[in-house]
C-alpha cells in the first residue's frame, strides 16, 4: 500500500513539474509580438498541423467507437454462439531463442496452463533451438501434468532466425491437416499469456468466417530504466487505440509476432508459409533482398493478398517482457526504431499496391500517410527554428509552449486506452514524433539494411562489391537530396 502511495505521489509531482514548466514558458512570452508575414506563416504551417491533428482525432474517435460500441455488439454475438463457437482444435505455437531462463519459464508455464484451462483439445508446439529450452519445457510439462487432451510437440530448428522457426512450426501443424475450425496461436518467446486469452479469441473465427487472423491487447514489463519503461508503455497505449481504429474496418495493419491467433487452415497453406519464410522485396534502386525481420508484417500482407480479414480483440491481453538492447535510452530507441520502422516501410511499399478495393479507402490512406508523416511531423519544429533565426527566439518559445500544451491533451486522451499514463508521456510523445521521423527518413532510403536486436544477426553482404557500394552511396545521395528539398521548402514558407 505504501508503495502505491509513493508511486501516486511521484506521478502527481511529475505532472505538477510539467505544468510549472508550461507556466514558465507562458510567462516568458511578451504580450504583443508581430512577425512580418506572420499570418501567411501561421496559415500554411497551421493548416498542415490541423490536417495532422485531424488524422489523430479520426483514429481516436474510430477507436473509441469500436471499443465502446461496435466491439461489445460483436462480443455479444460471439457469446450467443455458446458451444458452437468452440474450435475443433487449438494449437499454441511458441518460438524461443536466446531469451533468459526466467522469462522462458514464465512463458512456457503460461502456455501450458492456458492449454489446460481452455478446455479444448490442444497441442503445444515448441519451436526451439537450444537443448536447455527443451529440458525446461519438459520439466514444466511434468510439473503441471496436463490432461490427456493436451499434447506436446517439440520442433528442433537451427538458429537461423525467427522466420525459419515459424516455418518449421507451421509445417509441423500442417501434418495434422487441421480443418477450417481449428485455430493456432503464435506466441513469441518473451510473451506471457494472460489467463483466458484463448477462450476470449477463438469464438470470433466461427462468428466471422472471413477473418484469417486476429491480434490482442498488450501490456509490458520492462527490464530497464524508468524512461525506457515509460517509452514502451506509451507505445502500447498508442497501439491499443490504433488497433481499435483499424479493427473497426477489420484491417488491423500488423499481426504482432508477440501473440496473434490464426485460422490453422490458413497458416498451413504452402503460399502462406512461403510468404513468411522467404519474403522479399524488389526495389527499383536496391535490387531484390530477403526480409530478415518483420515476420508479423509478412503474415499480415499474406492475409491481405489471400483475401482474408484481420481483427482485434481489445479485452484479450498478454504481457510481454521487454529487454532493451542497450543501457542507453537513445541507443536502444535508435536500434528498436530502425527495426520497427524498417519493417513498416518495407511492407508499405507493396501493400499500397493492393489498392483501396482490397484494403478499403481508409486503410489505403493510412498506409500512404505513413510515408507522408515522416516529413510533416518535423515540419513544425524546422519552421520554428528557421523563423526564430530569421525573426526572434520568441517564436521558438511560443512553439515549445504549443507543443507542451497539445502533448498534454494527447496524453490525457491516452487515458481512454486503459493503459497507465505517466508524467513523462508528453515529452516522450514529442521525442517519438521528432526522433521517430528522422529514423523513418533514414530507413526509407536504406530498406535493404536490416538487423535483429536480440540475435545480433544481419544479412551478410560483400561491402566491396560494386552493387553494395552503389547502394550505399546512392542511399546517401537520396537522403541528402530529399532533406535539401525539404529544408528549401520550409525556408520558402517562412
Tab-separated table of C-alpha atoms in Angstrom:
chain	number	residue	atom	x	y	z
A	1	UNK	CA	0.000	0.000	0.000
A	2	UNK	CA	2.831	2.406	0.868
A	3	UNK	CA	4.482	1.621	-2.485
A	4	UNK	CA	1.275	2.530	-4.327
A	5	UNK	CA	1.031	5.775	-2.341
A	6	UNK	CA	4.635	6.705	-3.114
A	7	UNK	CA	4.075	5.937	-6.780
A	8	UNK	CA	0.958	8.114	-6.900
A	9	UNK	CA	2.785	10.974	-5.152
A	10	UNK	CA	5.717	10.783	-7.558
A	11	UNK	CA	3.347	10.838	-10.544
A	12	UNK	CA	1.481	13.833	-9.110
A	13	UNK	CA	4.786	15.651	-8.511
A	14	UNK	CA	5.830	14.879	-12.079
A	15	UNK	CA	2.624	16.325	-13.524
A	16	UNK	CA	2.937	19.453	-11.353
A	17	UNK	CA	6.528	19.936	-12.504
A	18	UNK	CA	5.455	19.622	-16.144
A	19	UNK	CA	2.637	22.163	-15.713
A	20	UNK	CA	5.060	24.519	-13.934
A	21	UNK	CA	7.399	24.424	-16.951
A	22	UNK	CA	4.481	25.279	-19.243
A	23	UNK	CA	3.598	28.173	-16.946
A	24	UNK	CA	7.160	29.471	-17.066
A	25	UNK	CA	7.128	29.344	-20.870
A	26	UNK	CA	3.805	31.212	-20.964
A	27	UNK	CA	5.038	33.928	-18.599
A	28	UNK	CA	8.233	34.433	-20.626
A	29	UNK	CA	6.284	35.372	-23.759
A	30	UNK	CA	5.748	39.100	-24.455
A	31	UNK	CA	2.181	40.368	-24.503
A	32	UNK	CA	2.498	41.623	-28.065
A	33	UNK	CA	4.835	40.364	-30.764
A	34	UNK	CA	4.442	40.878	-34.508
A	35	UNK	CA	6.262	38.884	-37.173
A	36	UNK	CA	6.326	40.227	-40.744
A	37	UNK	CA	4.229	37.871	-42.846
A	38	UNK	CA	3.162	36.043	-39.684
A	39	UNK	CA	-0.395	35.456	-40.885
A	40	UNK	CA	0.875	33.751	-44.026
A	41	UNK	CA	3.253	31.603	-41.967
A	42	UNK	CA	0.541	30.578	-39.492
A	43	UNK	CA	-1.901	29.792	-42.303
A	44	UNK	CA	0.487	27.394	-44.032
A	45	UNK	CA	2.087	25.697	-41.034
A	46	UNK	CA	-1.151	25.776	-39.017
A	47	UNK	CA	-3.085	24.260	-41.919
A	48	UNK	CA	-0.651	21.352	-42.151
A	49	UNK	CA	-0.782	20.955	-38.378
A	50	UNK	CA	-4.583	20.925	-38.446
A	51	UNK	CA	-4.508	18.184	-41.065
A	52	UNK	CA	-2.080	16.121	-38.973
A	53	UNK	CA	-4.162	16.518	-35.805
A	54	UNK	CA	-7.331	15.623	-37.710
A	55	UNK	CA	-5.820	12.230	-38.662
A	56	UNK	CA	-5.098	11.534	-34.993
A	57	UNK	CA	-8.576	12.653	-33.953
A	58	UNK	CA	-10.176	10.366	-36.546
A	59	UNK	CA	-8.164	7.425	-35.215
A	60	UNK	CA	-9.201	8.281	-31.654
A	61	UNK	CA	-12.906	8.620	-32.484
A	62	UNK	CA	-12.909	5.413	-34.512
A	63	UNK	CA	-11.012	3.621	-31.744
A	64	UNK	CA	-13.416	4.738	-29.030
A	65	UNK	CA	-16.434	3.804	-31.155
A	66	UNK	CA	-15.017	0.342	-31.756
A	67	UNK	CA	-14.052	-0.139	-28.102
A	68	UNK	CA	-17.323	1.029	-26.560
A	69	UNK	CA	-19.983	0.443	-29.245
A	70	UNK	CA	-19.003	-1.849	-32.134
A	71	UNK	CA	-16.903	-4.431	-30.289
A	72	UNK	CA	-19.371	-5.020	-27.397
A	73	UNK	CA	-22.015	-5.880	-30.013
A	74	UNK	CA	-19.667	-8.304	-31.770
A	75	UNK	CA	-18.681	-9.854	-28.432
A	76	UNK	CA	-22.339	-10.355	-27.516
A	77	UNK	CA	-22.935	-12.135	-30.831
A	78	UNK	CA	-19.932	-14.403	-30.209
A	79	UNK	CA	-21.162	-15.308	-26.729
A	80	UNK	CA	-24.601	-16.226	-28.100
A	81	UNK	CA	-22.968	-18.955	-30.167
A	82	UNK	CA	-22.090	-20.802	-26.956
A	83	UNK	CA	-20.543	-24.221	-27.597
A	84	UNK	CA	-20.970	-23.773	-31.350
A	85	UNK	CA	-18.078	-21.291	-31.250
A	86	UNK	CA	-15.639	-23.891	-29.882
A	87	UNK	CA	-12.709	-24.632	-32.216
A	88	UNK	CA	-12.148	-28.195	-33.332
A	89	UNK	CA	-8.541	-27.993	-32.147
A	90	UNK	CA	-6.217	-25.374	-30.632
A	91	UNK	CA	-2.521	-25.093	-31.445
A	92	UNK	CA	-0.290	-22.990	-29.193
A	93	UNK	CA	2.975	-22.478	-31.040
A	94	UNK	CA	5.902	-20.768	-29.306
A	95	UNK	CA	9.255	-19.791	-30.834
A	96	UNK	CA	12.134	-19.179	-28.449
A	97	UNK	CA	15.774	-18.236	-28.988
A	98	UNK	CA	18.330	-16.558	-26.709
A	99	UNK	CA	15.879	-15.484	-24.031
A	100	UNK	CA	16.851	-15.690	-20.364
A	101	UNK	CA	15.723	-18.771	-18.467
A	102	UNK	CA	13.486	-16.881	-16.030
A	103	UNK	CA	11.439	-15.279	-18.822
A	104	UNK	CA	11.333	-18.530	-20.799
A	105	UNK	CA	9.992	-20.403	-17.766
A	106	UNK	CA	7.205	-17.832	-17.290
A	107	UNK	CA	6.263	-18.029	-20.958
A	108	UNK	CA	6.229	-21.825	-21.155
A	109	UNK	CA	4.285	-22.139	-17.908
A	110	UNK	CA	1.625	-19.665	-19.082
A	111	UNK	CA	1.224	-21.538	-22.388
A	112	UNK	CA	0.873	-24.947	-20.763
A	113	UNK	CA	-1.562	-23.562	-18.179
A	114	UNK	CA	-3.646	-21.907	-20.891
A	115	UNK	CA	-3.758	-25.212	-22.804
A	116	UNK	CA	-5.089	-26.859	-19.641
A	117	UNK	CA	-7.595	-24.134	-18.758
A	118	UNK	CA	-9.145	-23.559	-22.195
A	119	UNK	CA	-10.878	-26.954	-22.028
A	120	UNK	CA	-10.475	-27.761	-25.737
A	121	UNK	CA	-8.225	-30.324	-27.479
A	122	UNK	CA	-4.870	-28.557	-27.622
A	123	UNK	CA	-1.389	-29.182	-28.986
A	124	UNK	CA	1.549	-27.145	-27.713
A	125	UNK	CA	4.139	-26.779	-30.478
A	126	UNK	CA	7.522	-25.561	-29.198
A	127	UNK	CA	9.871	-24.424	-31.968
A	128	UNK	CA	13.200	-24.259	-30.125
A	129	UNK	CA	16.916	-24.093	-30.894
A	130	UNK	CA	18.743	-24.837	-27.649
A	131	UNK	CA	18.678	-28.044	-25.619
A	132	UNK	CA	18.212	-26.051	-22.399
A	133	UNK	CA	14.833	-24.768	-23.664
A	134	UNK	CA	13.742	-28.321	-24.454
A	135	UNK	CA	14.732	-29.516	-20.991
A	136	UNK	CA	12.901	-26.579	-19.390
A	137	UNK	CA	9.727	-27.265	-21.372
A	138	UNK	CA	9.751	-30.956	-20.458
A	139	UNK	CA	10.328	-30.170	-16.767
A	140	UNK	CA	7.396	-27.723	-16.688
A	141	UNK	CA	5.237	-30.225	-18.579
A	142	UNK	CA	5.872	-32.880	-15.938
A	143	UNK	CA	5.227	-30.442	-13.092
A	144	UNK	CA	1.940	-29.044	-14.460
A	145	UNK	CA	0.825	-32.525	-15.631
A	146	UNK	CA	-1.679	-31.593	-18.408
A	147	UNK	CA	-4.660	-33.878	-19.122
A	148	UNK	CA	-4.735	-36.371	-21.988
A	149	UNK	CA	-6.385	-33.928	-24.413
A	150	UNK	CA	-3.292	-31.666	-24.248
A	151	UNK	CA	-0.325	-32.815	-26.347
A	152	UNK	CA	3.264	-31.584	-26.644
A	153	UNK	CA	5.207	-31.441	-29.893
A	154	UNK	CA	8.832	-30.271	-29.864
A	155	UNK	CA	10.375	-28.989	-33.087
A	156	UNK	CA	14.160	-28.575	-33.022
A	157	UNK	CA	15.413	-25.999	-35.512
A	158	UNK	CA	18.764	-24.394	-36.459
A	159	UNK	CA	19.356	-20.915	-35.046
A	160	UNK	CA	18.941	-19.216	-38.411
A	161	UNK	CA	16.225	-16.755	-37.418
A	162	UNK	CA	12.625	-16.492	-36.339
A	163	UNK	CA	11.220	-16.879	-39.847
A	164	UNK	CA	12.704	-20.351	-40.151
A	165	UNK	CA	11.404	-21.217	-36.698
A	166	UNK	CA	7.890	-20.174	-37.672
A	167	UNK	CA	8.024	-22.107	-40.939
A	168	UNK	CA	9.160	-25.291	-39.179
A	169	UNK	CA	6.332	-24.904	-36.667
A	170	UNK	CA	3.709	-24.256	-39.352
A	171	UNK	CA	4.789	-27.371	-41.232
A	172	UNK	CA	4.587	-29.399	-38.025
A	173	UNK	CA	0.973	-28.239	-37.611
A	174	UNK	CA	0.192	-28.925	-41.291
A	175	UNK	CA	0.946	-32.638	-40.770
A	176	UNK	CA	-2.277	-32.847	-38.745
A	177	UNK	CA	-4.226	-31.395	-41.705
A	178	UNK	CA	-6.314	-29.107	-39.450
A	179	UNK	CA	-9.812	-28.236	-40.605
A	180	UNK	CA	-11.236	-24.745	-41.066
A	181	UNK	CA	-12.448	-24.567	-37.447
A	182	UNK	CA	-9.028	-25.173	-35.860
A	183	UNK	CA	-7.077	-22.163	-34.575
A	184	UNK	CA	-3.377	-21.602	-33.954
A	185	UNK	CA	-1.932	-19.015	-31.574
A	186	UNK	CA	1.604	-17.972	-32.475
A	187	UNK	CA	3.434	-16.795	-29.355
A	188	UNK	CA	6.842	-15.154	-29.064
A	189	UNK	CA	9.383	-16.423	-26.555
A	190	UNK	CA	9.079	-13.324	-24.368
A	191	UNK	CA	5.268	-13.239	-24.171
A	192	UNK	CA	3.328	-14.376	-21.099
A	193	UNK	CA	-0.299	-15.303	-21.852
A	194	UNK	CA	-2.897	-13.870	-19.508
A	195	UNK	CA	-5.498	-16.379	-18.274
A	196	UNK	CA	-8.425	-16.916	-20.636
A	197	UNK	CA	-6.842	-15.414	-23.750
A	198	UNK	CA	-7.611	-18.485	-25.888
A	199	UNK	CA	-11.294	-18.646	-24.915
A	200	UNK	CA	-11.548	-14.875	-25.431
A	201	UNK	CA	-10.273	-15.017	-29.023
A	202	UNK	CA	-11.212	-18.368	-30.609
A	203	UNK	CA	-15.006	-17.769	-30.972
A	204	UNK	CA	-14.524	-14.884	-33.431
A	205	UNK	CA	-13.292	-17.253	-36.123
A	206	UNK	CA	-16.686	-19.024	-36.074
A	207	UNK	CA	-18.580	-15.729	-35.909
A	208	UNK	CA	-16.665	-14.090	-38.782
A	209	UNK	CA	-15.802	-16.727	-41.411
A	210	UNK	CA	-13.590	-14.382	-43.445
A	211	UNK	CA	-11.315	-13.451	-40.534
A	212	UNK	CA	-8.000	-15.196	-41.122
A	213	UNK	CA	-6.179	-13.843	-38.079
A	214	UNK	CA	-6.566	-11.552	-35.095
A	215	UNK	CA	-4.332	-9.958	-32.505
A	216	UNK	CA	-4.716	-8.914	-28.871
A	217	UNK	CA	-4.069	-6.101	-26.396
A	218	UNK	CA	-0.547	-5.872	-24.947
A	219	UNK	CA	0.924	-4.756	-21.639
A	220	UNK	CA	4.608	-4.852	-20.812
A	221	UNK	CA	7.159	-5.424	-18.081
A	222	UNK	CA	10.362	-3.574	-18.939
A	223	UNK	CA	13.760	-4.567	-17.574
A	224	UNK	CA	15.335	-1.149	-17.960
A	225	UNK	CA	15.325	2.473	-16.822
A	226	UNK	CA	12.238	4.491	-15.878
A	227	UNK	CA	12.379	6.367	-19.179
A	228	UNK	CA	12.650	3.144	-21.180
A	229	UNK	CA	9.741	1.656	-19.231
A	230	UNK	CA	7.511	4.690	-19.852
A	231	UNK	CA	8.513	4.727	-23.529
A	232	UNK	CA	7.350	1.141	-24.024
A	233	UNK	CA	4.130	1.681	-22.063
A	234	UNK	CA	3.311	4.742	-24.153
A	235	UNK	CA	3.862	2.729	-27.306
A	236	UNK	CA	1.412	0.049	-26.167
A	237	UNK	CA	-1.199	2.665	-25.201
A	238	UNK	CA	-0.981	4.229	-28.677
A	239	UNK	CA	-1.009	0.787	-30.242
A	240	UNK	CA	-4.264	-0.072	-28.443
A	241	UNK	CA	-6.119	2.961	-29.806
A	242	UNK	CA	-4.765	2.495	-33.345
A	243	UNK	CA	-5.615	-1.222	-33.292
A	244	UNK	CA	-9.169	-0.399	-32.217
A	245	UNK	CA	-9.439	2.127	-35.051
A	246	UNK	CA	-8.254	-0.357	-37.667
A	247	UNK	CA	-10.221	-3.205	-36.065
A	248	UNK	CA	-13.380	-1.285	-36.924
A	249	UNK	CA	-12.631	-1.950	-40.611
A	250	UNK	CA	-11.250	-5.459	-39.895
A	251	UNK	CA	-7.977	-4.291	-41.382
A	252	UNK	CA	-5.546	-4.444	-38.449
A	253	UNK	CA	-2.239	-3.368	-40.010
A	254	UNK	CA	0.031	-5.838	-38.246
A	255	UNK	CA	-0.353	-9.296	-36.761
A	256	UNK	CA	2.070	-8.774	-33.924
A	257	UNK	CA	4.607	-11.520	-33.526
A	258	UNK	CA	4.221	-11.330	-29.758
A	259	UNK	CA	0.872	-13.139	-29.890
A	260	UNK	CA	-1.602	-13.443	-32.726
A	261	UNK	CA	-4.214	-16.104	-33.395
A	262	UNK	CA	-4.647	-17.556	-36.894
A	263	UNK	CA	-7.070	-19.850	-38.630
A	264	UNK	CA	-4.997	-23.048	-38.704
A	265	UNK	CA	-6.096	-23.951	-42.228
A	266	UNK	CA	-4.563	-20.661	-43.431
A	267	UNK	CA	-1.128	-20.879	-41.804
A	268	UNK	CA	-0.692	-24.394	-43.190
A	269	UNK	CA	-1.173	-23.238	-46.769
A	270	UNK	CA	2.122	-23.517	-48.707
A	271	UNK	CA	1.799	-19.984	-50.061
A	272	UNK	CA	1.380	-18.522	-46.563
A	273	UNK	CA	4.378	-20.447	-45.215
A	274	UNK	CA	6.409	-19.286	-48.213
A	275	UNK	CA	5.380	-15.666	-47.603
A	276	UNK	CA	6.663	-15.843	-44.024
A	277	UNK	CA	9.795	-17.899	-44.657
A	278	UNK	CA	11.067	-16.409	-47.927
A	279	UNK	CA	9.518	-12.942	-48.025
A	280	UNK	CA	11.442	-10.466	-50.140
A	281	UNK	CA	11.132	-7.100	-51.837
A	282	UNK	CA	12.226	-5.977	-55.274
A	283	UNK	CA	13.309	-2.343	-55.034
A	284	UNK	CA	13.890	-0.146	-58.077
A	285	UNK	CA	17.260	1.054	-56.738
A	286	UNK	CA	18.388	-1.503	-54.150
A	287	UNK	CA	17.501	-4.642	-56.114
A	288	UNK	CA	15.834	-7.715	-54.596
A	289	UNK	CA	16.572	-8.614	-50.990
A	290	UNK	CA	15.046	-11.015	-48.461
A	291	UNK	CA	13.413	-9.861	-45.238
A	292	UNK	CA	15.312	-10.746	-42.095
A	293	UNK	CA	12.868	-9.229	-39.589
A	294	UNK	CA	9.195	-8.256	-39.760
A	295	UNK	CA	7.522	-11.657	-39.859
A	296	UNK	CA	4.381	-10.030	-38.416
A	297	UNK	CA	4.217	-7.682	-41.421
A	298	UNK	CA	4.762	-10.580	-43.826
A	299	UNK	CA	1.920	-12.576	-42.271
A	300	UNK	CA	-0.380	-9.534	-42.473
A	301	UNK	CA	0.482	-8.922	-46.125
A	302	UNK	CA	-0.091	-12.594	-46.912
A	303	UNK	CA	-3.529	-12.410	-45.264
A	304	UNK	CA	-4.446	-9.368	-47.343
A	305	UNK	CA	-3.111	-10.920	-50.525
A	306	UNK	CA	-5.029	-14.156	-49.922
A	307	UNK	CA	-8.267	-12.243	-49.309
A	308	UNK	CA	-8.733	-12.608	-45.537
A	309	UNK	CA	-9.744	-10.029	-42.916
A	310	UNK	CA	-7.787	-9.262	-39.748
A	311	UNK	CA	-9.388	-8.375	-36.409
A	312	UNK	CA	-8.544	-7.000	-32.948
A	313	UNK	CA	-9.796	-8.293	-29.584
A	314	UNK	CA	-9.225	-5.483	-27.048
A	315	UNK	CA	-10.264	-7.391	-23.917
A	316	UNK	CA	-7.917	-10.331	-24.551
A	317	UNK	CA	-4.433	-9.419	-23.379
A	318	UNK	CA	-0.874	-10.622	-22.971
A	319	UNK	CA	2.155	-9.388	-21.032
A	320	UNK	CA	5.489	-9.014	-22.785
A	321	UNK	CA	8.867	-8.966	-21.076
A	322	UNK	CA	10.957	-6.240	-22.694
A	323	UNK	CA	14.766	-6.331	-22.579
A	324	UNK	CA	16.227	-3.110	-24.062
A	325	UNK	CA	19.106	-3.855	-26.449
A	326	UNK	CA	21.353	-1.201	-24.866
A	327	UNK	CA	21.625	0.507	-21.429
A	328	UNK	CA	21.435	3.899	-23.163
A	329	UNK	CA	17.885	5.065	-23.865
A	330	UNK	CA	18.834	6.861	-27.076
A	331	UNK	CA	20.815	3.936	-28.467
A	332	UNK	CA	18.034	1.496	-27.561
A	333	UNK	CA	15.397	3.710	-29.157
A	334	UNK	CA	17.520	4.056	-32.288
A	335	UNK	CA	18.018	0.301	-32.655
A	336	UNK	CA	14.377	-0.553	-31.999
A	337	UNK	CA	13.011	2.210	-34.241
A	338	UNK	CA	15.388	1.145	-37.005
A	339	UNK	CA	13.881	-2.344	-36.890
A	340	UNK	CA	10.230	-1.327	-36.375
A	341	UNK	CA	10.117	1.414	-38.987
A	342	UNK	CA	12.141	-0.618	-41.462
A	343	UNK	CA	9.585	-3.419	-41.195
A	344	UNK	CA	6.720	-0.952	-41.646
A	345	UNK	CA	8.196	0.785	-44.665
A	346	UNK	CA	9.224	-2.448	-46.400
A	347	UNK	CA	5.636	-3.625	-46.080
A	348	UNK	CA	4.225	-0.222	-47.009
A	349	UNK	CA	5.975	-0.037	-50.373
A	350	UNK	CA	3.998	-3.035	-51.660
A	351	UNK	CA	0.848	-3.010	-49.507
A	352	UNK	CA	-0.400	0.197	-51.123
A	353	UNK	CA	-0.277	-1.612	-54.466
A	354	UNK	CA	-3.133	-3.863	-53.284
A	355	UNK	CA	-5.327	-0.808	-53.791
A	356	UNK	CA	-8.359	0.621	-51.974
A	357	UNK	CA	-10.707	-2.006	-53.397
A	358	UNK	CA	-8.917	-4.720	-51.409
A	359	UNK	CA	-7.820	-2.665	-48.395
A	360	UNK	CA	-10.656	-0.160	-48.140
A	361	UNK	CA	-10.185	3.559	-48.663
A	362	UNK	CA	-9.347	4.392	-45.030
A	363	UNK	CA	-6.717	1.651	-44.675
A	364	UNK	CA	-5.211	2.552	-48.029
A	365	UNK	CA	-4.950	6.202	-46.946
A	366	UNK	CA	-3.394	5.256	-43.578
A	367	UNK	CA	-0.679	3.312	-45.398
A	368	UNK	CA	0.090	6.280	-47.645
A	369	UNK	CA	0.052	8.557	-44.615
A	370	UNK	CA	2.890	6.524	-43.066
A	371	UNK	CA	5.134	7.809	-45.842
A	372	UNK	CA	3.896	11.394	-45.682
A	373	UNK	CA	4.006	11.770	-41.890
A	374	UNK	CA	7.777	11.269	-41.700
A	375	UNK	CA	8.138	14.730	-43.284
A	376	UNK	CA	5.115	16.587	-41.931
A	377	UNK	CA	5.938	15.573	-38.348
A	378	UNK	CA	9.205	17.561	-38.392
A	379	UNK	CA	7.815	20.472	-40.408
A	380	UNK	CA	6.663	22.484	-37.383
A	381	UNK	CA	9.961	22.248	-35.488
A	382	UNK	CA	12.020	23.013	-38.596
A	383	UNK	CA	9.849	26.010	-39.459
A	384	UNK	CA	10.002	27.304	-35.868
A	385	UNK	CA	13.809	27.070	-35.803
A	386	UNK	CA	14.169	28.829	-39.174
A	387	UNK	CA	11.665	31.535	-38.156
A	388	UNK	CA	13.379	32.080	-34.809
A	389	UNK	CA	16.734	32.544	-36.572
A	390	UNK	CA	15.201	34.988	-39.062
A	391	UNK	CA	12.958	36.969	-36.700
A	392	UNK	CA	13.201	36.243	-32.962
A	393	UNK	CA	13.721	33.431	-30.459
A	394	UNK	CA	10.261	34.240	-29.093
A	395	UNK	CA	8.814	32.182	-31.941
A	396	UNK	CA	10.642	29.066	-30.744
A	397	UNK	CA	9.444	29.640	-27.162
A	398	UNK	CA	5.841	30.017	-28.385
A	399	UNK	CA	6.225	26.844	-30.425
A	400	UNK	CA	7.524	24.886	-27.429
A	401	UNK	CA	4.575	26.140	-25.352
A	402	UNK	CA	2.176	24.979	-28.068
A	403	UNK	CA	3.871	21.588	-28.215
A	404	UNK	CA	3.725	21.267	-24.424
A	405	UNK	CA	0.008	22.063	-24.292
A	406	UNK	CA	-1.015	19.808	-27.186
A	407	UNK	CA	1.027	16.860	-25.893
A	408	UNK	CA	-0.597	17.316	-22.504
A	409	UNK	CA	-4.006	16.973	-24.180
A	410	UNK	CA	-2.870	13.947	-26.188
A	411	UNK	CA	-1.574	12.288	-23.012
A	412	UNK	CA	-4.946	12.872	-21.364
A	413	UNK	CA	-6.690	11.235	-24.337
A	414	UNK	CA	-4.450	8.180	-23.956
A	415	UNK	CA	-6.051	7.556	-20.570
A	416	UNK	CA	-9.068	6.293	-22.515
A	417	UNK	CA	-6.923	3.340	-23.666
A	418	UNK	CA	-6.970	1.799	-20.201
A	419	UNK	CA	-3.172	1.801	-20.121
A	420	UNK	CA	-1.314	3.726	-17.365
A	421	UNK	CA	-0.314	7.291	-18.289
A	422	UNK	CA	2.696	8.912	-16.613
A	423	UNK	CA	4.037	12.491	-16.449
A	424	UNK	CA	6.839	11.651	-18.890
A	425	UNK	CA	4.339	10.880	-21.662
A	426	UNK	CA	4.081	14.422	-23.157
A	427	UNK	CA	7.862	14.619	-23.540
A	428	UNK	CA	8.138	11.069	-24.908
A	429	UNK	CA	5.309	11.763	-27.364
A	430	UNK	CA	7.265	14.634	-28.851
A	431	UNK	CA	10.505	12.664	-28.773
A	432	UNK	CA	8.805	9.877	-30.747
A	433	UNK	CA	7.484	12.416	-33.248
A	434	UNK	CA	10.833	14.079	-33.987
A	435	UNK	CA	13.343	11.288	-33.426
A	436	UNK	CA	10.972	8.758	-34.992
A	437	UNK	CA	10.538	10.903	-38.113
A	438	UNK	CA	14.292	11.250	-38.534
A	439	UNK	CA	14.699	7.487	-38.174
A	440	UNK	CA	11.931	6.852	-40.722
A	441	UNK	CA	13.613	9.157	-43.233
A	442	UNK	CA	16.949	7.433	-42.653
A	443	UNK	CA	15.440	3.942	-43.002
A	444	UNK	CA	13.263	4.848	-46.002
A	445	UNK	CA	16.352	5.229	-48.197
A	446	UNK	CA	18.031	2.117	-46.712
A	447	UNK	CA	15.338	-0.555	-46.827
A	448	UNK	CA	17.909	-3.252	-47.587
A	449	UNK	CA	19.657	-2.723	-44.233
A	450	UNK	CA	18.212	-4.947	-41.504
A	451	UNK	CA	19.195	-6.193	-38.066
A	452	UNK	CA	17.685	-8.264	-35.249
A	453	UNK	CA	18.245	-6.631	-31.870
A	454	UNK	CA	18.112	-9.800	-29.780
A	455	UNK	CA	20.012	-12.199	-32.006
A	456	UNK	CA	22.521	-9.577	-33.188
A	457	UNK	CA	22.311	-11.014	-36.683
A	458	UNK	CA	22.051	-9.388	-40.084
A	459	UNK	CA	22.347	-10.383	-43.694
A	460	UNK	CA	25.975	-10.739	-44.681
A	461	UNK	CA	26.828	-8.800	-47.810
A	462	UNK	CA	30.027	-8.151	-49.667
A	463	UNK	CA	30.642	-4.491	-48.900
A	464	UNK	CA	33.387	-4.390	-51.535
A	465	UNK	CA	31.075	-5.333	-54.427
A	466	UNK	CA	30.086	-2.689	-56.915
A	467	UNK	CA	26.353	-3.167	-56.208
A	468	UNK	CA	26.822	-2.696	-52.463
A	469	UNK	CA	28.971	0.404	-52.922
A	470	UNK	CA	26.404	1.798	-55.352
A	471	UNK	CA	23.551	1.125	-52.926
A	472	UNK	CA	25.434	2.730	-50.050
A	473	UNK	CA	26.349	5.901	-51.914
A	474	UNK	CA	23.022	6.218	-53.709
A	475	UNK	CA	21.264	5.994	-50.331
A	476	UNK	CA	23.380	8.856	-49.021
A	477	UNK	CA	22.723	10.958	-52.118
A	478	UNK	CA	18.970	10.293	-51.961
A	479	UNK	CA	18.827	11.192	-48.262
A	480	UNK	CA	20.797	14.403	-48.765
A	481	UNK	CA	18.710	15.429	-51.783
A	482	UNK	CA	15.390	14.790	-50.048
A	483	UNK	CA	16.494	16.650	-46.905
A	484	UNK	CA	17.713	19.582	-49.005
A	485	UNK	CA	14.401	19.851	-50.870
A	486	UNK	CA	12.507	19.669	-47.568
A	487	UNK	CA	14.641	22.380	-45.941
A	488	UNK	CA	14.390	24.625	-49.004
A	489	UNK	CA	10.586	24.238	-48.937
A	490	UNK	CA	10.427	25.178	-45.249
A	491	UNK	CA	12.648	28.224	-45.805
A	492	UNK	CA	10.413	29.294	-48.687
A	493	UNK	CA	7.327	29.007	-46.433
A	494	UNK	CA	8.979	31.021	-43.653
